Coordinates of C-alpha atoms in Angstrom, one line a residue:
Chain A
M32 CA -39.4 -97.8 38.7
K33 CA -35.8 -96.8 38.7
A34 CA -33.4 -99.3 37.1
Y35 CA -31.2 -101.5 39.2
P36 CA -28.3 -102.2 39.1
T37 CA -27.3 -99.1 37.2
S38 CA -25.7 -99.6 33.7
A39 CA -22.2 -98.6 35.3
V40 CA -22.4 -101.3 37.8
M41 CA -23.3 -103.7 35.2
L42 CA -20.3 -102.7 32.9
D43 CA -18.2 -103.0 36.0
G44 CA -19.1 -106.8 36.1
V45 CA -18.4 -107.1 32.2
V46 CA -15.0 -105.6 32.5
Q47 CA -14.3 -107.8 35.7
Y48 CA -15.2 -110.8 33.7
L49 CA -13.3 -109.9 30.6
R50 CA -10.2 -109.0 32.3
S51 CA -9.8 -112.0 34.6
E52 CA -11.4 -114.7 32.1
A53 CA -11.8 -113.8 28.5
L54 CA -8.5 -111.8 28.2
P55 CA -6.1 -114.7 29.4
A56 CA -8.0 -117.1 27.2
T57 CA -7.1 -114.9 24.0
G58 CA -3.4 -115.0 25.2
G59 CA -3.7 -111.2 25.8
D60 CA -5.3 -110.3 22.6
F61 CA -4.5 -106.7 21.8
N62 CA -8.2 -105.6 20.2
M63 CA -9.4 -107.5 23.3
R64 CA -7.3 -105.4 25.6
V65 CA -8.3 -102.1 24.0
S66 CA -12.2 -103.4 23.9
I67 CA -11.8 -103.7 28.0
N68 CA -10.4 -100.2 28.0
I69 CA -13.3 -98.8 26.0
L70 CA -15.9 -100.5 28.3
E71 CA -14.1 -98.9 31.4
L72 CA -14.2 -95.5 29.7
V73 CA -17.9 -95.9 28.8
A74 CA -18.4 -96.7 32.6
R75 CA -16.6 -93.6 33.8
E76 CA -18.5 -91.5 31.2
L77 CA -21.8 -93.1 32.7
R78 CA -20.7 -91.8 36.2
Q79 CA -19.3 -88.6 35.5
Q80 CA -20.6 -87.2 32.2
D81 CA -24.0 -85.7 33.8
D82 CA -22.1 -83.7 36.5
A83 CA -19.2 -82.5 34.2
E84 CA -21.9 -81.2 31.6
A85 CA -23.7 -79.5 34.5
R86 CA -20.4 -77.8 35.6
E87 CA -19.6 -76.9 32.2
H88 CA -23.0 -75.4 31.5
Q89 CA -22.9 -73.5 34.7
R90 CA -19.6 -72.0 33.8
L91 CA -20.8 -71.3 30.1
V92 CA -23.9 -69.4 31.6
S93 CA -21.8 -67.2 33.8
L94 CA -19.5 -66.3 30.7
I95 CA -22.1 -65.9 28.2
G96 CA -25.7 -65.9 29.6
E97 CA -28.5 -68.3 29.6
G98 CA -28.9 -71.0 26.9
E99 CA -28.8 -74.7 26.0
L100 CA -25.3 -76.4 26.5
E101 CA -24.8 -77.0 22.9
A102 CA -25.6 -73.6 21.8
L103 CA -23.5 -72.0 24.6
R104 CA -20.5 -74.2 23.5
D105 CA -20.9 -73.2 20.0
A106 CA -20.9 -69.7 21.1
F107 CA -17.8 -70.0 23.2
C108 CA -16.0 -71.8 20.5
G109 CA -16.9 -68.8 18.1
G110 CA -15.9 -66.3 20.7
I111 CA -12.4 -67.9 21.0
A112 CA -12.0 -68.1 17.3
D113 CA -12.6 -64.4 16.7
G114 CA -11.0 -63.1 20.0
S115 CA -13.9 -62.0 21.9
F116 CA -12.9 -64.4 24.4
D117 CA -9.2 -64.4 25.3
V118 CA -7.4 -66.8 27.4
A119 CA -5.7 -63.8 29.1
D120 CA -9.1 -63.6 31.0
P121 CA -8.6 -65.9 34.0
K122 CA -12.3 -67.0 33.8
V123 CA -11.8 -68.1 30.0
A124 CA -8.6 -69.9 31.0
Q125 CA -10.0 -71.7 33.9
H126 CA -13.2 -72.8 31.9
L127 CA -11.0 -74.4 29.2
R128 CA -8.8 -76.1 31.7
L129 CA -11.7 -77.3 33.9
T130 CA -13.6 -78.6 30.7
A131 CA -10.3 -80.4 29.3
M132 CA -9.7 -81.9 33.0
D133 CA -13.3 -83.2 33.1
R134 CA -13.0 -84.6 29.9
L135 CA -9.8 -86.4 30.5
A136 CA -11.1 -87.8 33.9
I137 CA -13.2 -89.9 31.6
D138 CA -11.3 -90.4 28.5
Q139 CA -7.5 -90.8 29.8
P140 CA -7.1 -90.4 33.4
R141 CA -3.9 -92.1 33.2
Y142 CA -2.3 -89.4 30.9
S143 CA 0.7 -87.8 32.3
A144 CA -0.4 -84.4 31.9
Y145 CA -3.7 -85.1 33.6
R146 CA -1.9 -86.8 36.7
R147 CA 0.6 -83.9 36.9
A148 CA -2.3 -81.4 37.0
V149 CA -4.1 -83.5 39.6
E150 CA -1.2 -84.0 41.7
S151 CA 0.2 -80.4 41.7
P152 CA -2.5 -78.1 40.6
A153 CA 0.0 -75.1 40.5
N154 CA -1.4 -71.9 39.4
E155 CA -5.1 -72.8 38.8
Chain B
M102 CA -0.1 -112.2 15.7
G103 CA -3.3 -111.1 17.4
S104 CA -3.4 -107.7 16.2
A105 CA -2.3 -108.4 12.5
E106 CA -5.1 -106.5 11.0
Q107 CA -4.5 -103.2 12.9
S108 CA -2.8 -100.3 11.1
E109 CA -2.2 -96.9 13.0
K110 CA -3.6 -94.8 10.1
G111 CA -4.6 -95.0 6.5
E112 CA -7.3 -97.2 4.6
G113 CA -9.5 -99.3 6.4
A114 CA -10.6 -101.0 3.2
S115 CA -7.4 -102.9 2.5
V116 CA -7.6 -106.7 2.5
P117 CA -4.8 -108.4 4.0
S118 CA -2.7 -111.0 2.3
D119 CA -3.0 -114.4 4.0
P120 CA 0.0 -116.5 3.4
Q121 CA -2.1 -119.7 4.3
T122 CA -4.4 -119.6 1.2
D123 CA -2.3 -117.0 -0.6
A124 CA -5.6 -116.2 -2.5
D125 CA -4.0 -113.1 -4.0
G126 CA -0.9 -115.0 -5.1
F127 CA 1.2 -112.9 -2.9
V128 CA 3.4 -115.6 -1.6
T129 CA 4.0 -117.0 -5.2
R130 CA 4.9 -113.5 -6.3
M131 CA 7.4 -113.1 -3.4
H132 CA 9.1 -116.3 -4.4
M133 CA 9.6 -115.0 -7.8
L134 CA 10.8 -111.6 -6.7
V135 CA 13.3 -113.2 -4.3
R136 CA 14.6 -115.5 -7.0
D137 CA 14.7 -113.2 -9.9
K138 CA 15.5 -109.8 -8.4
L139 CA 17.4 -110.4 -5.1
G140 CA 19.3 -113.5 -6.0
G141 CA 18.0 -115.9 -3.2
E142 CA 15.4 -118.3 -2.1
L143 CA 12.6 -117.0 0.2
D144 CA 12.2 -119.0 3.3
E145 CA 8.4 -119.1 3.2
A146 CA 7.9 -120.0 6.7
S147 CA 9.6 -116.8 7.9
L148 CA 7.0 -114.7 6.1
E149 CA 5.2 -112.5 9.0
R150 CA 3.0 -109.5 8.8
L151 CA 3.9 -106.8 11.4
T152 CA 1.6 -104.4 12.9
G153 CA 1.5 -100.9 13.0
G154 CA 3.8 -98.2 11.4
A155 CA 1.7 -96.5 8.5
S156 CA -1.0 -96.6 5.8
Q157 CA 0.9 -99.6 4.5
E158 CA 1.3 -103.5 5.1
T159 CA 4.7 -104.1 6.6
W160 CA 6.1 -107.7 6.1
A161 CA 9.3 -109.4 7.6
F162 CA 11.0 -112.4 6.0
E163 CA 14.2 -114.2 5.6
I164 CA 15.9 -115.1 2.3
V165 CA 18.8 -117.6 1.9
S166 CA 21.1 -115.8 -0.5
S167 CA 23.3 -117.5 -3.1
S168 CA 26.2 -117.7 -0.6
K169 CA 23.8 -119.6 1.7
D170 CA 23.7 -116.6 4.1
K171 CA 20.4 -115.7 5.9
V172 CA 19.2 -112.1 5.1
R173 CA 16.4 -110.7 7.1
L174 CA 14.4 -108.3 5.2
I175 CA 11.3 -105.9 5.4
L176 CA 8.6 -105.3 2.7
R177 CA 6.6 -102.3 3.0
R178 CA 3.7 -102.1 0.3
V179 CA 0.4 -100.8 -0.7
P180 CA -1.3 -103.7 -2.4
T181 CA -2.6 -103.3 -5.9
G182 CA -5.8 -101.8 -6.0
V183 CA -5.7 -100.1 -2.7
A184 CA -5.6 -96.3 -2.9
F185 CA -3.1 -94.3 -1.2
G186 CA -4.2 -91.8 1.4
D187 CA -3.7 -88.4 0.4
V188 CA -0.9 -87.4 2.8
G189 CA 2.1 -89.7 2.1
I190 CA 4.8 -89.2 -0.5
G191 CA 4.5 -92.5 -1.7
P192 CA 7.0 -95.6 -1.4
E193 CA 9.1 -94.7 -4.4
R194 CA 10.0 -91.1 -3.1
E195 CA 10.1 -92.5 0.4
A196 CA 12.6 -95.3 -0.8
W197 CA 14.9 -92.4 -2.7
L198 CA 14.8 -90.3 0.5
I199 CA 16.0 -93.2 2.7
Q200 CA 18.8 -93.9 0.1
R201 CA 19.7 -90.5 0.3
A202 CA 19.7 -90.0 4.0
G203 CA 21.8 -93.1 4.3
A204 CA 24.4 -91.6 2.2
A205 CA 24.3 -88.5 4.2
G206 CA 25.2 -90.5 7.5
V207 CA 21.7 -90.8 8.8
P208 CA 21.0 -94.3 10.1
V209 CA 18.4 -96.0 8.0
P210 CA 17.5 -99.4 6.7
P211 CA 19.4 -100.1 3.5
I212 CA 17.0 -100.3 0.4
A213 CA 17.1 -103.5 -1.3
R214 CA 14.6 -103.2 -4.1
V215 CA 11.8 -100.5 -4.9
L216 CA 8.8 -102.6 -6.4
E217 CA 7.9 -102.2 -10.0
A218 CA 4.7 -102.9 -11.8
D219 CA 6.1 -106.2 -13.2
D220 CA 6.5 -107.4 -9.6
G221 CA 2.9 -107.8 -9.3
L222 CA 3.1 -107.0 -5.5
G223 CA 1.8 -103.3 -5.8
R224 CA 3.9 -100.3 -4.9
G225 CA 6.4 -100.5 -2.0
F226 CA 10.0 -101.3 -1.4
I227 CA 12.2 -104.0 0.3
S228 CA 14.9 -103.0 2.8
G229 CA 17.0 -104.7 5.4
R230 CA 15.8 -105.5 8.8
I231 CA 17.7 -103.5 11.5
E232 CA 17.8 -105.4 14.9
G233 CA 16.6 -103.5 17.9
E234 CA 13.7 -102.0 19.7
A235 CA 11.1 -99.7 18.1
L236 CA 8.6 -99.8 20.8
A237 CA 8.8 -96.5 22.8
F238 CA 7.8 -97.6 26.2
R239 CA 10.7 -100.3 26.1
I240 CA 13.1 -97.7 24.8
N241 CA 12.1 -95.7 27.7
R242 CA 12.3 -98.4 30.3
D243 CA 14.0 -101.5 29.6
E244 CA 17.2 -102.1 31.5
Q245 CA 19.2 -102.8 28.4
F246 CA 18.9 -99.3 27.1
A247 CA 19.6 -97.7 30.5
A248 CA 23.3 -96.7 29.7
I249 CA 22.4 -95.3 26.3
R250 CA 19.2 -93.4 27.4
P251 CA 21.0 -90.3 28.6
H252 CA 22.4 -90.1 25.2
L253 CA 19.7 -90.7 23.0
A254 CA 18.5 -87.0 22.7
E255 CA 21.9 -85.6 21.8
Q256 CA 22.0 -88.4 19.0
C257 CA 18.6 -87.6 17.9
G258 CA 19.9 -84.0 17.4
K259 CA 22.9 -85.3 15.4
V260 CA 20.6 -87.2 13.2
L261 CA 18.3 -84.2 12.6
A262 CA 21.1 -82.1 11.8
A263 CA 22.2 -84.6 9.1
I264 CA 18.6 -84.9 7.7
H265 CA 18.0 -81.2 7.6
Q266 CA 21.3 -80.7 5.7
I267 CA 20.6 -83.2 3.0
D268 CA 21.0 -81.6 -0.4
L269 CA 17.7 -81.7 -2.1
S270 CA 18.8 -80.1 -5.6
D271 CA 18.2 -83.4 -7.7
A272 CA 15.3 -84.7 -5.4
P273 CA 12.0 -85.7 -6.7
D274 CA 9.2 -83.4 -6.2
L275 CA 8.3 -82.9 -2.4
P276 CA 5.4 -81.3 -0.9
Y277 CA 6.1 -78.0 0.2
R278 CA 4.7 -77.4 3.8
P279 CA 5.8 -74.2 5.6
A280 CA 3.9 -73.0 8.4
A281 CA 1.4 -71.0 6.6
V282 CA 0.4 -74.0 4.6
Q283 CA -0.1 -76.3 7.6
L284 CA -2.0 -73.9 9.5
R285 CA -4.5 -73.5 6.5
D286 CA -4.7 -77.3 6.4
L287 CA -5.4 -77.6 10.1
Q288 CA -8.0 -74.8 10.2
Q289 CA -9.8 -76.7 7.3
L290 CA -9.2 -80.1 9.2
H291 CA -11.0 -78.4 12.4
R292 CA -13.9 -77.1 10.3
G293 CA -14.6 -80.4 8.8
A294 CA -14.0 -82.3 12.3
P295 CA -16.9 -84.3 13.7
V296 CA -16.9 -82.1 16.8
R297 CA -15.4 -78.8 17.8
S298 CA -13.1 -77.9 20.7
A299 CA -12.6 -74.6 21.9
T300 CA -9.1 -75.3 22.9
F301 CA -8.2 -76.3 19.3
E302 CA -9.7 -72.8 18.2
L303 CA -7.7 -71.2 20.7
A304 CA -4.5 -72.9 19.4
L305 CA -5.5 -71.9 15.7
R306 CA -6.0 -68.2 16.6
W307 CA -2.7 -68.5 18.6
L308 CA -0.8 -70.0 15.6
E309 CA -2.2 -67.3 13.2
Q310 CA -1.1 -64.6 15.4
N311 CA 2.3 -66.1 16.1
L312 CA 3.2 -67.2 12.4
P313 CA 6.8 -66.9 12.3
E314 CA 8.3 -64.3 9.6
D315 CA 9.0 -66.4 6.2
K316 CA 12.7 -66.5 6.1
G317 CA 12.8 -68.9 3.3
N318 CA 15.3 -71.2 5.2
Y319 CA 13.6 -74.4 4.4
G320 CA 15.1 -77.8 4.0
L321 CA 14.2 -81.3 4.4
V322 CA 11.6 -82.2 7.2
H323 CA 11.1 -85.8 8.1
G324 CA 7.7 -84.9 9.3
D325 CA 7.0 -87.6 11.9
F326 CA 10.2 -87.8 13.9
R327 CA 9.4 -89.2 17.3
N328 CA 9.8 -91.9 19.7
G329 CA 8.2 -94.9 18.1
N330 CA 9.7 -94.4 14.5
L331 CA 13.1 -95.0 15.9
I332 CA 15.1 -98.3 16.1
V333 CA 17.2 -98.4 19.2
G334 CA 19.8 -100.8 20.3
A335 CA 22.2 -100.7 23.2
D336 CA 24.6 -98.4 21.0
G337 CA 21.8 -96.0 20.5
V338 CA 19.7 -94.9 17.2
R339 CA 20.3 -97.5 14.6
A340 CA 17.6 -96.5 12.0
V341 CA 15.0 -93.7 11.5
L342 CA 11.7 -95.1 9.9
D343 CA 8.7 -94.0 8.4
W344 CA 9.6 -91.1 6.0
E345 CA 6.2 -91.0 4.3
L346 CA 5.2 -87.5 5.5
A347 CA 8.4 -86.1 4.5
H348 CA 8.3 -82.5 3.0
I349 CA 10.1 -79.4 2.5
G350 CA 9.3 -77.1 5.2
D351 CA 11.1 -75.6 8.6
P352 CA 13.3 -78.1 10.1
V353 CA 12.3 -76.8 13.6
E354 CA 9.2 -78.8 13.1
D355 CA 11.1 -82.0 13.6
I356 CA 12.8 -80.8 16.8
A357 CA 9.4 -79.6 18.2
Y358 CA 7.5 -82.6 17.3
I359 CA 9.7 -85.3 19.0
S360 CA 9.4 -82.9 22.1
L361 CA 5.7 -83.2 22.3
N362 CA 4.2 -84.8 25.4
S363 CA 2.3 -87.2 23.3
W364 CA 5.6 -89.1 22.5
R365 CA 6.9 -89.0 26.2
F366 CA 5.1 -92.2 26.9
G367 CA 4.3 -91.2 30.4
N368 CA 7.9 -89.6 31.3
I369 CA 6.6 -86.2 31.1
D370 CA 9.7 -84.5 32.7
K371 CA 12.0 -85.9 29.9
T372 CA 11.0 -83.6 27.1
V373 CA 12.5 -85.4 24.0
G374 CA 10.7 -88.7 23.5
G375 CA 10.6 -89.3 27.2
F376 CA 14.3 -90.2 27.3
G377 CA 15.9 -86.8 27.4
T378 CA 16.0 -83.0 27.2
L379 CA 15.7 -80.4 24.8
G380 CA 19.1 -78.9 25.6
Q381 CA 20.7 -82.4 25.1
L382 CA 19.0 -82.5 21.5
L383 CA 20.0 -79.0 20.7
D384 CA 23.6 -79.7 21.6
G385 CA 23.9 -82.4 19.4
Y386 CA 22.1 -80.6 16.6
V387 CA 24.4 -77.5 16.8
A388 CA 27.7 -79.8 17.3
A389 CA 26.5 -81.5 14.0
G390 CA 26.5 -77.9 12.4
S391 CA 22.9 -76.8 12.3
P392 CA 21.7 -73.4 13.8
R393 CA 20.3 -73.5 17.2
P394 CA 16.5 -72.7 16.7
S395 CA 14.8 -69.8 19.0
D396 CA 12.7 -71.2 22.0
A397 CA 9.7 -69.2 20.4
T398 CA 10.0 -71.2 17.1
I399 CA 10.2 -74.3 18.8
R400 CA 7.1 -73.6 20.9
F401 CA 5.2 -72.4 17.7
W402 CA 6.0 -75.8 16.1
Q403 CA 5.1 -77.8 19.3
I404 CA 1.8 -76.1 19.1
M405 CA 1.4 -76.7 15.5
G406 CA 2.4 -80.4 16.0
S407 CA 0.4 -81.0 19.0
L408 CA -2.7 -79.6 17.2
R409 CA -2.2 -81.6 14.4
W410 CA -2.0 -85.0 16.3
G411 CA -5.2 -83.9 18.2
L412 CA -7.0 -83.4 14.9
V413 CA -5.7 -86.8 13.4
C414 CA -6.9 -88.4 16.3
W415 CA -10.4 -87.4 15.6
E416 CA -9.8 -88.2 11.8
M417 CA -8.6 -91.9 12.6
A418 CA -11.8 -92.4 14.6
R419 CA -14.1 -91.6 11.6
P420 CA -15.8 -94.6 10.2
P421 CA -14.8 -95.5 6.8
E422 CA -18.1 -94.9 5.3
E423 CA -21.8 -93.9 6.7
G424 CA -23.2 -96.6 9.1
A425 CA -19.9 -98.6 9.0
S426 CA -18.2 -99.2 12.4
V427 CA -14.7 -98.2 13.3
T428 CA -12.0 -100.6 15.0
V429 CA -11.6 -100.4 18.6
E430 CA -8.3 -99.3 18.1
R431 CA -9.1 -96.3 16.2
A432 CA -12.2 -95.5 18.4
M433 CA -9.9 -95.3 21.5
I434 CA -7.4 -92.9 19.5
G435 CA -10.1 -90.7 18.8
R436 CA -10.5 -90.1 22.6
R437 CA -6.9 -89.2 22.9
A438 CA -7.7 -85.8 21.4
S439 CA -8.6 -84.7 24.9
E440 CA -4.9 -85.5 25.9
V441 CA -3.9 -82.8 23.2
E442 CA -6.2 -80.2 24.7
L443 CA -4.7 -80.3 28.1
D444 CA -1.2 -80.4 26.4
L445 CA -2.3 -77.4 24.2
L446 CA -3.3 -75.4 27.4
D447 CA -0.2 -76.3 29.1
L448 CA 1.8 -74.9 26.1
L449 CA -0.3 -71.7 25.6
T450 CA -0.4 -70.8 29.3
G451 CA 3.2 -71.4 29.9
R452 CA 2.6 -74.3 32.3
E453 CA 4.9 -76.5 30.0
G454 CA 8.0 -74.4 29.4
I455 CA 10.6 -74.7 26.7

């Protein structure tokens, strides 16, 4: 049987409770606020990571060839390090940027450079 | 304070002093120190642990001097028995530099005493407390700073020129950290990092290929000159804090560091600290007698500084030992390495211009 509700939806409820009840009860405690931010991040990761990794995998396959995601990531890092992949190649540049953007959509979607890239995706 | 245990970086093993129980004799020793060495009486109720800053404890307190004046002071210390991180220069050299910087016209807190072993308080120093705002997002947004904000970047340029012109001929040994040395450290840090980033690899390769020619024009570098390490009042920059990463190196490093997007706190179009432009900073720098650096050198040090911050984010999120948990604050900082990835791509592909 498929699990219901999803873990992300359950986390939404936890975040909602912590924000509206528990946080005010602690007088806005710093670590409580950070903890809520972490739970929100985990909920975004649960929702987005599978798709993001599938896209990353697909791009790596088209750059390098067939292989497991982890192995292709390593090969790509190695290729950047030794110069066989160059950022002057638009496919390489695009892969780096899309990977960073998908990561930020989960980790820090409020970051200024991410907002700017989303709102005005110039020369991409 | 709710977050009294947090520290931005440094050793997780430190057990903070608790004035209520005074189990480690901290309060008793503070009374003795204030009476014997500062010539006053400690107002015990005023003793307050401040958060953040560095790999050290920071305490605010008040003393009543022999002439009955109230004096507000700050103690920064590493308690006895707590090991120092391997990055900082240590509080004795930090205090020496702060005094020397003050004499050179750099706004700094006055040093009242450098701790000695007999004081029984560990290593550290006591300084005057400068009134003003240190929280970057308040400096960038609060109405009370609206009039001074357009002048802050130029002031920072003048302050940096004064720092970079400090005569170090009689200075205690300071680490020598030119570009090549720092690049080697970052390569090592990335090799030992918990995960690998292709963007960080790209930045490392770019730095290697664009290493500036060694002209030997080195001087004092503050090493952590950014919005967040300044105290600002309605009249402008009142103090430069956190000198523990000071070193001998290329002064352009400081200009680039305060210009990183990481320290703009959302104001991405205000390059310097989120409050001003690089042009304003450089105008102040040149007006105060320092040479105008090239755009290429600034960009080089922006990429170096950004990469360093990204790798530090991961290091801070590392559990103190196998199986131990990391604080929520440090865990969250670990995920800020992704911000640096995008900043680096913007710098390396020219989206973020000088």
